[in-house]
């Protein structure tokens, strides 16, 4: 079992729709959770972090965390073609500083 | 500098040659990470530095890979006797000291290595 799992996609949504990206993790004591966006040929950039159960909203982005289910999600409202990218879920354990990344989900927003 | 700086941005080498990749983190960032990303794949952890020490080297794929960091700043990743499967983008990231950050990483633009 991979430590962090994501559906590779591609996930295709029409412009203006809600895109829902999901991630599960195996280490139950993980404490910090991150969503990075990576445009083709570019390096990853942080878009959201979440540390407690529940929802965290930032503009069009909402991160959701359910530690009991070991599940993290990212919702993108009013999706735009510029949101088309690979979204990487990353998890940091309780011990050590290593950030473990999932393989990423490709999102395509069609105008 | 303003961001994480990596060099070279592109490196083409012949199988069997040694290569050195350099990373200059954001000033004041005590933690430094190296990741590898093969084409179309996710980020594979290689090594993590806290200051000049490397408490986690668990991701280095073989003894051909080594890394060092001096002066709590610049780090060098060395790959000896390169193989074709070493072809990838090598990403460096840094993060601020514990207690002043929530653990997010700031990435450089990467060094693209092609082994012929």
mmCIF file of C-alpha atoms in Angstrom:
data_model
loop_
_atom_site.group_PDB
_atom_site.id
_atom_site.type_symbol
_atom_site.label_atom_id
_atom_site.label_comp_id
_atom_site.label_asym_id
_atom_site.label_seq_id
_atom_site.Cartn_x
_atom_site.Cartn_y
_atom_site.Cartn_z
ATOM 1 C CA UNK A 1 0.000 0.000 0.000
ATOM 2 C CA UNK A 2 1.331 3.411 -0.971
ATOM 3 C CA UNK A 3 1.672 5.918 1.865
ATOM 4 C CA UNK A 4 -0.353 8.578 0.013
ATOM 5 C CA UNK A 5 -2.782 7.591 -2.729
ATOM 6 C CA UNK A 6 -4.512 9.713 -5.323
ATOM 7 C CA UNK A 7 -6.505 8.928 -8.421
ATOM 8 C CA UNK A 8 -4.222 9.830 -11.319
ATOM 9 C CA UNK A 9 -7.087 11.111 -13.469
ATOM 10 C CA UNK A 10 -7.383 13.004 -15.638
ATOM 11 C CA UNK A 11 -10.369 14.610 -13.980
ATOM 12 C CA UNK A 12 -12.226 16.716 -16.531
ATOM 13 C CA UNK A 13 -14.700 19.373 -15.428
ATOM 14 C CA UNK A 14 -16.416 22.171 -17.351
ATOM 15 C CA UNK A 15 -15.530 25.769 -16.605
ATOM 16 C CA UNK A 16 -17.493 27.075 -13.630
ATOM 17 C CA UNK A 17 -18.065 23.634 -12.093
ATOM 18 C CA UNK A 18 -16.740 22.305 -8.784
ATOM 19 C CA UNK A 19 -13.676 20.072 -9.045
ATOM 20 C CA UNK A 20 -13.265 17.513 -6.256
ATOM 21 C CA UNK A 21 -9.841 15.966 -5.679
ATOM 22 C CA UNK A 22 -9.321 13.166 -3.187
ATOM 23 C CA UNK A 23 -6.412 11.680 -1.271
ATOM 24 C CA UNK A 24 -6.031 8.877 1.282
ATOM 25 C CA UNK A 25 -3.050 8.200 3.517
ATOM 26 C CA UNK A 26 -1.867 5.171 5.423
ATOM 27 C CA UNK A 27 -0.033 6.591 8.467
ATOM 28 C CA UNK A 28 -2.696 7.115 11.116
ATOM 29 C CA UNK A 29 -0.507 9.473 13.177
ATOM 30 C CA UNK A 30 0.014 11.918 10.303
ATOM 31 C CA UNK A 31 -0.521 15.466 11.462
ATOM 32 C CA UNK A 32 -0.086 17.914 8.598
ATOM 33 C CA UNK A 33 -1.664 17.811 5.182
ATOM 34 C CA UNK A 34 -0.932 19.890 2.117
ATOM 35 C CA UNK A 35 -2.186 20.413 -1.406
ATOM 36 C CA UNK A 36 0.335 21.523 -4.007
ATOM 37 C CA UNK A 37 -0.396 22.550 -7.581
ATOM 38 C CA UNK A 38 2.094 21.747 -10.335
ATOM 39 C CA UNK A 39 1.770 23.198 -13.809
ATOM 40 C CA UNK A 40 3.384 21.215 -16.603
ATOM 41 C CA UNK A 41 7.144 21.736 -16.587
ATOM 42 C CA UNK A 42 7.049 23.793 -13.398
ATOM 43 C CA UNK A 43 7.809 23.095 -9.756
ATOM 44 C CA UNK A 44 5.066 22.465 -7.173
ATOM 45 C CA UNK A 45 3.563 25.413 -5.320
ATOM 46 C CA UNK A 46 1.600 25.242 -2.085
ATOM 47 C CA UNK A 47 -2.070 26.171 -2.348
ATOM 48 C CA UNK A 48 -3.612 24.832 0.873
ATOM 49 C CA UNK A 49 -2.599 23.341 4.204
ATOM 50 C CA UNK A 50 -4.854 21.743 6.818
ATOM 51 C CA UNK A 51 -4.098 20.334 10.271
ATOM 52 C CA UNK A 52 -7.469 19.761 12.018
ATOM 53 C CA UNK A 53 -10.539 17.778 11.122
ATOM 54 C CA UNK A 54 -13.137 19.707 9.170
ATOM 55 C CA UNK A 55 -13.072 22.250 6.398
ATOM 56 C CA UNK A 56 -10.686 25.093 5.662
ATOM 57 C CA UNK A 57 -11.620 27.645 3.036
ATOM 58 C CA UNK A 58 -9.359 30.017 1.111
ATOM 59 C CA UNK A 59 -10.994 31.831 -1.776
ATOM 60 C CA UNK A 60 -12.227 29.299 -4.311
ATOM 61 C CA UNK A 61 -10.387 26.467 -2.541
ATOM 62 C CA UNK A 62 -11.676 24.323 0.337
ATOM 63 C CA UNK A 63 -9.595 21.616 1.967
ATOM 64 C CA UNK A 64 -11.384 18.917 3.939
ATOM 65 C CA UNK A 65 -9.755 16.572 6.446
ATOM 66 C CA UNK A 66 -11.169 13.458 8.100
ATOM 67 C CA UNK A 67 -8.476 11.836 10.251
ATOM 68 C CA UNK A 68 -10.715 8.945 11.294
ATOM 69 C CA UNK A 69 -11.127 7.959 7.649
ATOM 70 C CA UNK A 70 -7.537 9.031 6.761
ATOM 71 C CA UNK A 71 -8.925 11.126 3.962
ATOM 72 C CA UNK A 72 -8.115 14.583 2.621
ATOM 73 C CA UNK A 73 -9.882 16.363 -0.205
ATOM 74 C CA UNK A 74 -9.618 19.602 -2.134
ATOM 75 C CA UNK A 75 -12.617 21.331 -3.653
ATOM 76 C CA UNK A 76 -12.147 24.010 -6.302
ATOM 77 C CA UNK A 77 -15.251 26.111 -6.863
ATOM 78 C CA UNK A 78 -15.954 27.990 -10.096
ATOM 79 C CA UNK A 79 -13.171 26.074 -11.848
ATOM 80 C CA UNK A 80 -11.221 28.037 -14.442
ATOM 81 C CA UNK A 81 -9.092 26.802 -17.363
ATOM 82 C CA UNK A 82 -6.103 28.259 -15.478
ATOM 83 C CA UNK A 83 -6.757 25.677 -12.728
ATOM 84 C CA UNK A 84 -5.736 22.940 -15.172
ATOM 85 C CA UNK A 85 -2.686 21.339 -13.561
ATOM 86 C CA UNK A 86 -1.572 18.342 -11.519
ATOM 87 C CA UNK A 87 -2.636 18.514 -7.885
ATOM 88 C CA UNK A 88 -0.338 16.797 -5.403
ATOM 89 C CA UNK A 89 -1.457 15.712 -1.956
ATOM 90 C CA UNK A 90 1.325 15.686 0.654
ATOM 91 C CA UNK A 91 1.341 14.322 4.195
ATOM 92 C CA UNK A 92 3.728 14.916 7.075
ATOM 93 C CA UNK A 93 3.948 12.392 9.875
ATOM 94 C CA UNK A 94 4.038 13.054 13.595
ATOM 95 C CA UNK A 95 7.708 12.113 13.764
ATOM 96 C CA UNK A 96 10.359 13.473 11.465
ATOM 97 C CA UNK A 97 10.057 16.148 8.847
ATOM 98 C CA UNK A 98 9.647 14.149 5.668
ATOM 99 C CA UNK A 99 6.764 15.237 3.441
ATOM 100 C CA UNK A 100 5.382 12.277 1.504
ATOM 101 C CA UNK A 101 3.675 13.084 -1.780
ATOM 102 C CA UNK A 102 1.020 11.261 -3.717
ATOM 103 C CA UNK A 103 1.477 10.709 -7.437
ATOM 104 C CA UNK A 104 -0.915 13.566 -8.212
ATOM 105 C CA UNK A 105 -4.250 14.012 -9.974
ATOM 106 C CA UNK A 106 -4.376 15.709 -13.367
ATOM 107 C CA UNK A 107 -7.200 18.245 -13.545
ATOM 108 C CA UNK A 108 -8.476 19.573 -16.862
ATOM 109 C CA UNK A 109 -10.951 22.436 -16.878
ATOM 110 C CA UNK A 110 -12.619 22.829 -20.253
ATOM 111 C CA UNK A 111 -13.982 26.162 -21.428
ATOM 112 C CA UNK B 1 17.902 35.216 -2.701
ATOM 113 C CA UNK B 2 14.170 35.528 -2.933
ATOM 114 C CA UNK B 3 13.548 31.894 -3.749
ATOM 115 C CA UNK B 4 15.203 28.495 -3.876
ATOM 116 C CA UNK B 5 17.823 28.489 -6.595
ATOM 117 C CA UNK B 6 18.993 25.337 -8.370
ATOM 118 C CA UNK B 7 21.731 24.767 -10.905
ATOM 119 C CA UNK B 8 22.184 23.608 -13.546
ATOM 120 C CA UNK B 9 18.634 23.876 -14.843
ATOM 121 C CA UNK B 10 19.433 21.265 -17.477
ATOM 122 C CA UNK B 11 22.179 18.682 -17.589
ATOM 123 C CA UNK B 12 22.816 16.091 -20.288
ATOM 124 C CA UNK B 13 25.461 13.523 -19.480
ATOM 125 C CA UNK B 14 26.721 10.197 -20.710
ATOM 126 C CA UNK B 15 26.086 6.986 -18.851
ATOM 127 C CA UNK B 16 28.832 6.352 -16.309
ATOM 128 C CA UNK B 17 29.725 9.993 -15.707
ATOM 129 C CA UNK B 18 29.357 11.726 -12.345
ATOM 130 C CA UNK B 19 27.081 14.755 -11.923
ATOM 131 C CA UNK B 20 26.667 17.399 -9.231
ATOM 132 C CA UNK B 21 23.450 19.295 -8.691
ATOM 133 C CA UNK B 22 23.405 22.417 -6.545
ATOM 134 C CA UNK B 23 20.688 23.953 -4.387
ATOM 135 C CA UNK B 24 20.733 27.351 -2.683
ATOM 136 C CA UNK B 25 17.776 27.556 -0.264
ATOM 137 C CA UNK B 26 15.855 30.588 0.905
ATOM 138 C CA UNK B 27 17.913 32.547 3.413
ATOM 139 C CA UNK B 28 17.061 31.548 6.990
ATOM 140 C CA UNK B 29 15.473 28.245 6.023
ATOM 141 C CA UNK B 30 17.087 25.578 8.153
ATOM 142 C CA UNK B 31 15.477 22.541 6.526
ATOM 143 C CA UNK B 32 16.394 21.423 3.020
ATOM 144 C CA UNK B 33 14.965 18.546 0.988
ATOM 145 C CA UNK B 34 15.834 16.769 -2.232
ATOM 146 C CA UNK B 35 13.135 15.035 -4.272
ATOM 147 C CA UNK B 36 13.239 13.266 -7.617
ATOM 148 C CA UNK B 37 10.424 13.394 -10.171
ATOM 149 C CA UNK B 38 10.500 11.069 -13.129
ATOM 150 C CA UNK B 39 8.474 11.986 -16.210
ATOM 151 C CA UNK B 40 4.755 11.808 -15.489
ATOM 152 C CA UNK B 41 5.258 10.613 -11.930
ATOM 153 C CA UNK B 42 5.002 12.019 -8.425
ATOM 154 C CA UNK B 43 7.721 13.311 -6.140
ATOM 155 C CA UNK B 44 10.064 10.715 -4.678
ATOM 156 C CA UNK B 45 11.779 11.748 -1.423
ATOM 157 C CA UNK B 46 15.558 11.406 -1.441
ATOM 158 C CA UNK B 47 17.067 13.135 1.611
ATOM 159 C CA UNK B 48 16.315 15.769 4.237
ATOM 160 C CA UNK B 49 18.750 18.106 5.986
ATOM 161 C CA UNK B 50 18.174 19.960 9.238
ATOM 162 C CA UNK B 51 21.018 22.433 9.394
ATOM 163 C CA UNK B 52 24.108 20.582 8.193
ATOM 164 C CA UNK B 53 23.043 17.145 9.379
ATOM 165 C CA UNK B 54 20.930 14.646 7.453
ATOM 166 C CA UNK B 55 18.587 12.862 9.886
ATOM 167 C CA UNK B 56 16.701 11.158 7.063
ATOM 168 C CA UNK B 57 18.568 9.674 4.089
ATOM 169 C CA UNK B 58 16.052 6.904 3.616
ATOM 170 C CA UNK B 59 15.133 7.862 0.064
ATOM 171 C CA UNK B 60 18.582 7.717 -1.518
ATOM 172 C CA UNK B 61 18.150 4.909 -4.096
ATOM 173 C CA UNK B 62 21.694 3.526 -3.993
ATOM 174 C CA UNK B 63 25.212 4.239 -2.786
ATOM 175 C CA UNK B 64 25.814 6.086 -6.054
ATOM 176 C CA UNK B 65 23.767 8.935 -4.587
ATOM 177 C CA UNK B 66 25.135 11.242 -1.911
ATOM 178 C CA UNK B 67 24.386 14.720 -0.658
ATOM 179 C CA UNK B 68 25.984 17.244 1.600
ATOM 180 C CA UNK B 69 25.122 20.622 3.004
ATOM 181 C CA UNK B 70 27.579 23.175 4.318
ATOM 182 C CA UNK B 71 27.087 26.339 6.330
ATOM 183 C CA UNK B 72 23.354 25.704 6.708
ATOM 184 C CA UNK B 73 22.909 26.937 3.182
ATOM 185 C CA UNK B 74 24.021 25.412 -0.088
ATOM 186 C CA UNK B 75 23.514 21.705 -0.704
ATOM 187 C CA UNK B 76 25.018 19.494 -3.380
ATOM 188 C CA UNK B 77 23.487 16.237 -4.618
ATOM 189 C CA UNK B 78 26.068 14.010 -6.300
ATOM 190 C CA UNK B 79 25.236 11.068 -8.529
ATOM 191 C CA UNK B 80 28.181 8.842 -9.390
ATOM 192 C CA UNK B 81 28.380 6.545 -12.411
ATOM 193 C CA UNK B 82 25.050 7.781 -13.748
ATOM 194 C CA UNK B 83 22.591 5.325 -15.257
ATOM 195 C CA UNK B 84 19.752 5.968 -17.681
ATOM 196 C CA UNK B 85 17.189 5.372 -14.933
ATOM 197 C CA UNK B 86 18.647 8.381 -13.108
ATOM 198 C CA UNK B 87 17.083 10.627 -15.760
ATOM 199 C CA UNK B 88 14.563 12.836 -13.950
ATOM 200 C CA UNK B 89 13.970 16.293 -12.582
ATOM 201 C CA UNK B 90 15.705 16.742 -9.239
ATOM 202 C CA UNK B 91 13.808 19.190 -7.065
ATOM 203 C CA UNK B 92 15.187 20.960 -4.043
ATOM 204 C CA UNK B 93 12.948 22.536 -1.409
ATOM 205 C CA UNK B 94 13.498 24.422 1.815
ATOM 206 C CA UNK B 95 11.363 25.308 4.801
ATOM 207 C CA UNK B 96 11.709 27.719 7.725
ATOM 208 C CA UNK B 97 12.747 26.624 11.224
ATOM 209 C CA UNK B 98 10.269 24.617 13.287
ATOM 210 C CA UNK B 99 8.045 26.808 15.348
ATOM 211 C CA UNK B 100 8.020 29.496 12.723
ATOM 212 C CA UNK B 101 6.343 27.450 10.033
ATOM 213 C CA UNK B 102 3.653 24.882 9.552
ATOM 214 C CA UNK B 103 5.852 22.615 7.499
ATOM 215 C CA UNK B 104 5.177 23.795 3.970
ATOM 216 C CA UNK B 105 7.988 23.457 1.458
ATOM 217 C CA UNK B 106 9.203 26.055 -1.016
ATOM 218 C CA UNK B 107 10.512 24.453 -4.189
ATOM 219 C CA UNK B 108 13.159 25.479 -6.659
ATOM 220 C CA UNK B 109 12.639 25.172 -10.406
ATOM 221 C CA UNK B 110 14.496 21.868 -10.505
ATOM 222 C CA UNK B 111 17.481 20.422 -12.351
ATOM 223 C CA UNK B 112 16.526 18.281 -15.325
ATOM 224 C CA UNK B 113 19.016 15.443 -15.725
ATOM 225 C CA UNK B 114 19.186 13.402 -18.921
ATOM 226 C CA UNK B 115 21.524 10.420 -19.027
ATOM 227 C CA UNK B 116 22.235 9.194 -22.538
#
